[in-house]
């Protein structure tokens, strides 16, 4: 094998750089969709057949699931939050309903409940005349400063310090507690078994009452 020339090294570096870009550059969303549709068409398998994917594929699929579960919701949240018109897309309103304004945040889709006042917003994927509630965490992150700095909005945001205080010292345990409350709220607002579920888990679920986020 002959010695490599300077030109050979340059060509090799260019080839490696291209390969690195190919492996690390985010792929277009249409290609991600094609991957998802390909998974949908996979044969799940049964007692008589193994299906499209086997034990050898398990590790790759498990890592894929972990990445998608972790990052895709954040990407979608960011798109929704940054699409809101800074002048007409945000509203600070009083709450008239007895049980407050509650449901899933229009941006991050996490459960919230506001009792006296609430913030509503409209992102690109909603009806032009439709405004939906937004949790305090997203109100801190996405609106323009002139909206957040309004005295009534600023006071409302500060109230959050007393609404969702940290209970557990251990960060992992606190995260699990919040996840449980979120799960209770998601289920309660969709199935109407709020009080029944709370009675089954009184320690962590007590914060599921009243305001949240």
Coordinates of C-alpha atoms in Angstrom, one line a residue:
X1 CA 0.0 0.0 0.0
X2 CA 1.5 3.3 -1.0
X3 CA 1.9 6.3 1.2
X4 CA -0.9 8.8 1.4
X5 CA -0.3 12.2 -0.1
X6 CA -1.5 15.5 1.2
X7 CA -4.4 15.4 -1.3
X8 CA -5.4 12.0 -0.1
X9 CA -5.6 13.3 3.5
X10 CA -7.7 16.2 2.4
X11 CA -10.1 13.9 0.6
X12 CA -10.3 11.6 3.7
X13 CA -11.0 14.5 6.0
X14 CA -13.7 15.8 3.7
X15 CA -15.3 12.4 3.6
X16 CA -15.2 12.0 7.4
X17 CA -16.6 15.5 7.9
X18 CA -19.5 14.7 5.6
X19 CA -20.1 11.5 7.5
X20 CA -20.1 13.3 10.8
X21 CA -22.6 15.9 9.5
X22 CA -24.8 13.0 8.2
X23 CA -24.8 11.3 11.7
X24 CA -25.2 14.4 13.9
X25 CA -27.3 17.0 11.9
X26 CA -31.0 16.9 12.8
X27 CA -33.1 15.3 10.1
X28 CA -36.1 17.1 8.6
X29 CA -39.5 16.6 10.2
X30 CA -40.9 15.0 7.1
X31 CA -38.2 12.3 7.4
X32 CA -39.1 11.8 11.0
X33 CA -42.7 11.4 10.0
X34 CA -41.7 8.7 7.4
X35 CA -39.9 6.8 10.1
X36 CA -43.0 6.9 12.4
X37 CA -45.2 5.7 9.6
X38 CA -42.8 2.9 8.9
X39 CA -43.0 1.8 12.5
X40 CA -46.8 1.9 12.3
X41 CA -46.7 -0.5 9.4
X42 CA -44.5 -3.0 11.3
X43 CA -45.8 -6.4 12.1
X44 CA -46.2 -6.6 15.9
X45 CA -46.0 -10.4 15.9
X46 CA -47.9 -13.0 17.8
X47 CA -47.5 -16.5 19.3
X48 CA -46.8 -17.9 15.8
X49 CA -44.4 -15.3 14.4
X50 CA -41.7 -13.0 15.7
X51 CA -42.8 -9.8 13.9
X52 CA -40.8 -7.2 12.1
X53 CA -38.4 -6.5 15.0
X54 CA -36.7 -9.0 17.2
X55 CA -34.7 -9.1 20.4
X56 CA -31.7 -7.8 18.5
X57 CA -33.6 -4.6 17.8
X58 CA -34.8 -4.1 21.4
X59 CA -31.9 -1.9 22.6
X60 CA -32.2 0.5 19.6
X61 CA -36.0 0.8 19.9
X62 CA -35.8 1.4 23.6
X63 CA -33.3 4.2 23.2
X64 CA -35.4 5.7 20.4
X65 CA -38.5 5.6 22.6
X66 CA -36.6 7.4 25.4
X67 CA -35.3 10.1 23.1
X68 CA -38.7 10.7 21.5
X69 CA -40.5 10.8 24.9
X70 CA -38.0 13.2 26.3
X71 CA -37.5 15.7 23.5
X72 CA -40.5 15.7 21.2
X73 CA -42.9 17.2 23.7
X74 CA -40.4 20.0 24.4
X75 CA -40.0 20.7 20.7
X76 CA -43.7 20.8 20.2
X77 CA -44.1 23.1 23.2
X78 CA -41.5 25.5 21.9
X79 CA -43.2 25.7 18.5
X80 CA -46.6 26.4 20.1
X81 CA -45.2 29.0 22.6
X82 CA -43.1 30.9 20.1
X83 CA -45.9 31.1 17.5
X84 CA -48.2 33.2 19.8
X85 CA -48.6 36.8 18.5
X86 CA -47.0 39.1 21.1
X87 CA -49.7 41.8 20.7
X88 CA -52.9 39.9 20.3
X89 CA -52.2 36.4 21.4
X90 CA -52.1 36.9 25.2
X91 CA -55.0 37.7 27.7
X92 CA -55.1 38.2 31.5
X93 CA -58.7 37.5 32.6
X94 CA -60.7 37.0 35.8
X95 CA -62.1 33.5 36.5
X96 CA -65.8 33.3 36.9
X97 CA -66.4 29.5 37.1
X98 CA -66.7 28.1 40.6
X99 CA -64.1 25.4 40.1
X100 CA -61.7 27.8 38.4
X101 CA -60.1 27.6 35.0
X102 CA -58.5 24.2 34.7
X103 CA -57.3 21.6 32.2
X104 CA -54.1 21.2 30.1
X105 CA -51.9 24.1 29.4
X106 CA -52.3 25.3 25.7
X107 CA -48.5 25.3 25.3
X108 CA -46.8 22.6 27.4
X109 CA -50.0 20.5 27.9
X110 CA -49.4 19.9 31.6
X111 CA -52.3 20.2 34.0
X112 CA -53.1 23.5 35.7
X113 CA -55.8 25.1 37.7
X114 CA -56.3 28.9 38.3
X115 CA -59.0 30.1 40.8
X116 CA -59.3 34.0 40.7
X117 CA -57.4 35.0 37.5
X118 CA -55.9 33.2 34.6
X119 CA -53.8 33.8 31.5
X120 CA -55.1 32.6 28.1
X121 CA -53.3 32.5 24.8
X122 CA -53.9 31.5 21.2
X123 CA -51.2 29.7 19.2
X124 CA -51.1 28.9 15.4
X125 CA -52.9 25.5 15.8
X126 CA -56.0 26.9 17.4
X127 CA -59.2 28.5 16.0
X128 CA -58.6 32.3 15.5
X129 CA -61.2 33.2 18.1
X130 CA -60.2 30.5 20.6
X131 CA -58.0 31.3 23.6
X132 CA -57.0 28.6 26.1
X133 CA -55.4 28.6 29.6
X134 CA -51.7 28.7 30.0
X135 CA -49.8 27.6 33.1
X136 CA -47.6 30.0 35.0
X137 CA -44.4 28.3 33.9
X138 CA -45.2 29.0 30.3
X139 CA -46.3 32.5 31.1
X140 CA -42.9 33.2 32.5
X141 CA -41.2 31.8 29.5
X142 CA -43.1 32.7 26.3
X143 CA -45.0 36.1 26.4
X144 CA -43.3 39.4 25.7
X145 CA -41.8 41.3 28.7
X146 CA -44.4 44.1 28.5
X147 CA -47.1 41.5 29.2
X148 CA -45.3 39.7 32.0
X149 CA -44.3 43.1 33.6
X150 CA -47.9 44.3 33.8
X151 CA -48.5 44.7 37.6
X152 CA -51.5 42.4 37.7
X153 CA -49.7 39.7 35.8
X154 CA -46.6 40.0 37.8
X155 CA -48.5 39.7 41.0
X156 CA -50.4 36.7 39.7
X157 CA -47.1 35.0 38.8
X158 CA -45.6 35.7 42.2
X159 CA -48.6 33.9 43.8
X160 CA -47.3 30.7 42.3
X161 CA -44.7 30.6 45.1
X162 CA -47.5 29.8 47.5
X163 CA -49.5 27.6 45.2
X164 CA -47.0 24.8 44.4
X165 CA -44.4 24.8 47.2
X166 CA -41.7 22.2 47.1
X167 CA -42.5 19.4 49.6
X168 CA -39.8 16.8 49.3
X169 CA -36.1 17.6 49.8
X170 CA -34.9 14.8 47.5
X171 CA -35.2 16.1 43.9
X172 CA -36.2 12.7 42.5
X173 CA -38.9 12.1 45.1
X174 CA -40.3 15.6 44.5
X175 CA -40.4 15.0 40.8
X176 CA -42.3 11.8 41.4
X177 CA -44.7 13.7 43.6
X178 CA -45.4 16.3 41.0
X179 CA -45.8 13.6 38.3
X180 CA -48.4 11.8 40.5
X181 CA -50.4 15.0 41.0
X182 CA -50.2 15.7 37.2
X183 CA -51.5 12.1 36.6
X184 CA -54.3 12.6 39.1
X185 CA -55.3 15.9 37.4
X186 CA -55.1 14.5 33.9
X187 CA -57.3 11.5 34.9
X188 CA -59.7 13.6 37.1
X189 CA -60.5 16.1 34.4
X190 CA -61.2 13.5 31.9
X191 CA -62.9 10.8 34.0
X192 CA -64.6 12.9 36.8
X193 CA -63.2 10.7 39.6
X194 CA -61.1 13.4 41.2
X195 CA -62.1 13.0 44.9
X196 CA -62.1 9.2 44.7
X197 CA -58.5 9.1 43.4
X198 CA -57.4 11.6 46.0
X199 CA -58.7 9.5 48.9
X200 CA -56.6 6.6 47.7
X201 CA -53.4 8.6 47.8
X202 CA -53.8 11.2 50.6
X203 CA -50.1 12.1 51.2
X204 CA -48.9 13.2 47.8
X205 CA -52.3 13.9 46.2
X206 CA -53.4 16.5 48.7
X207 CA -51.8 19.2 46.6
X208 CA -54.1 18.2 43.7
X209 CA -56.7 20.4 45.3
X210 CA -56.9 24.1 44.6
X211 CA -54.5 26.0 42.3
X212 CA -51.7 24.2 40.5
X213 CA -49.1 25.7 38.1

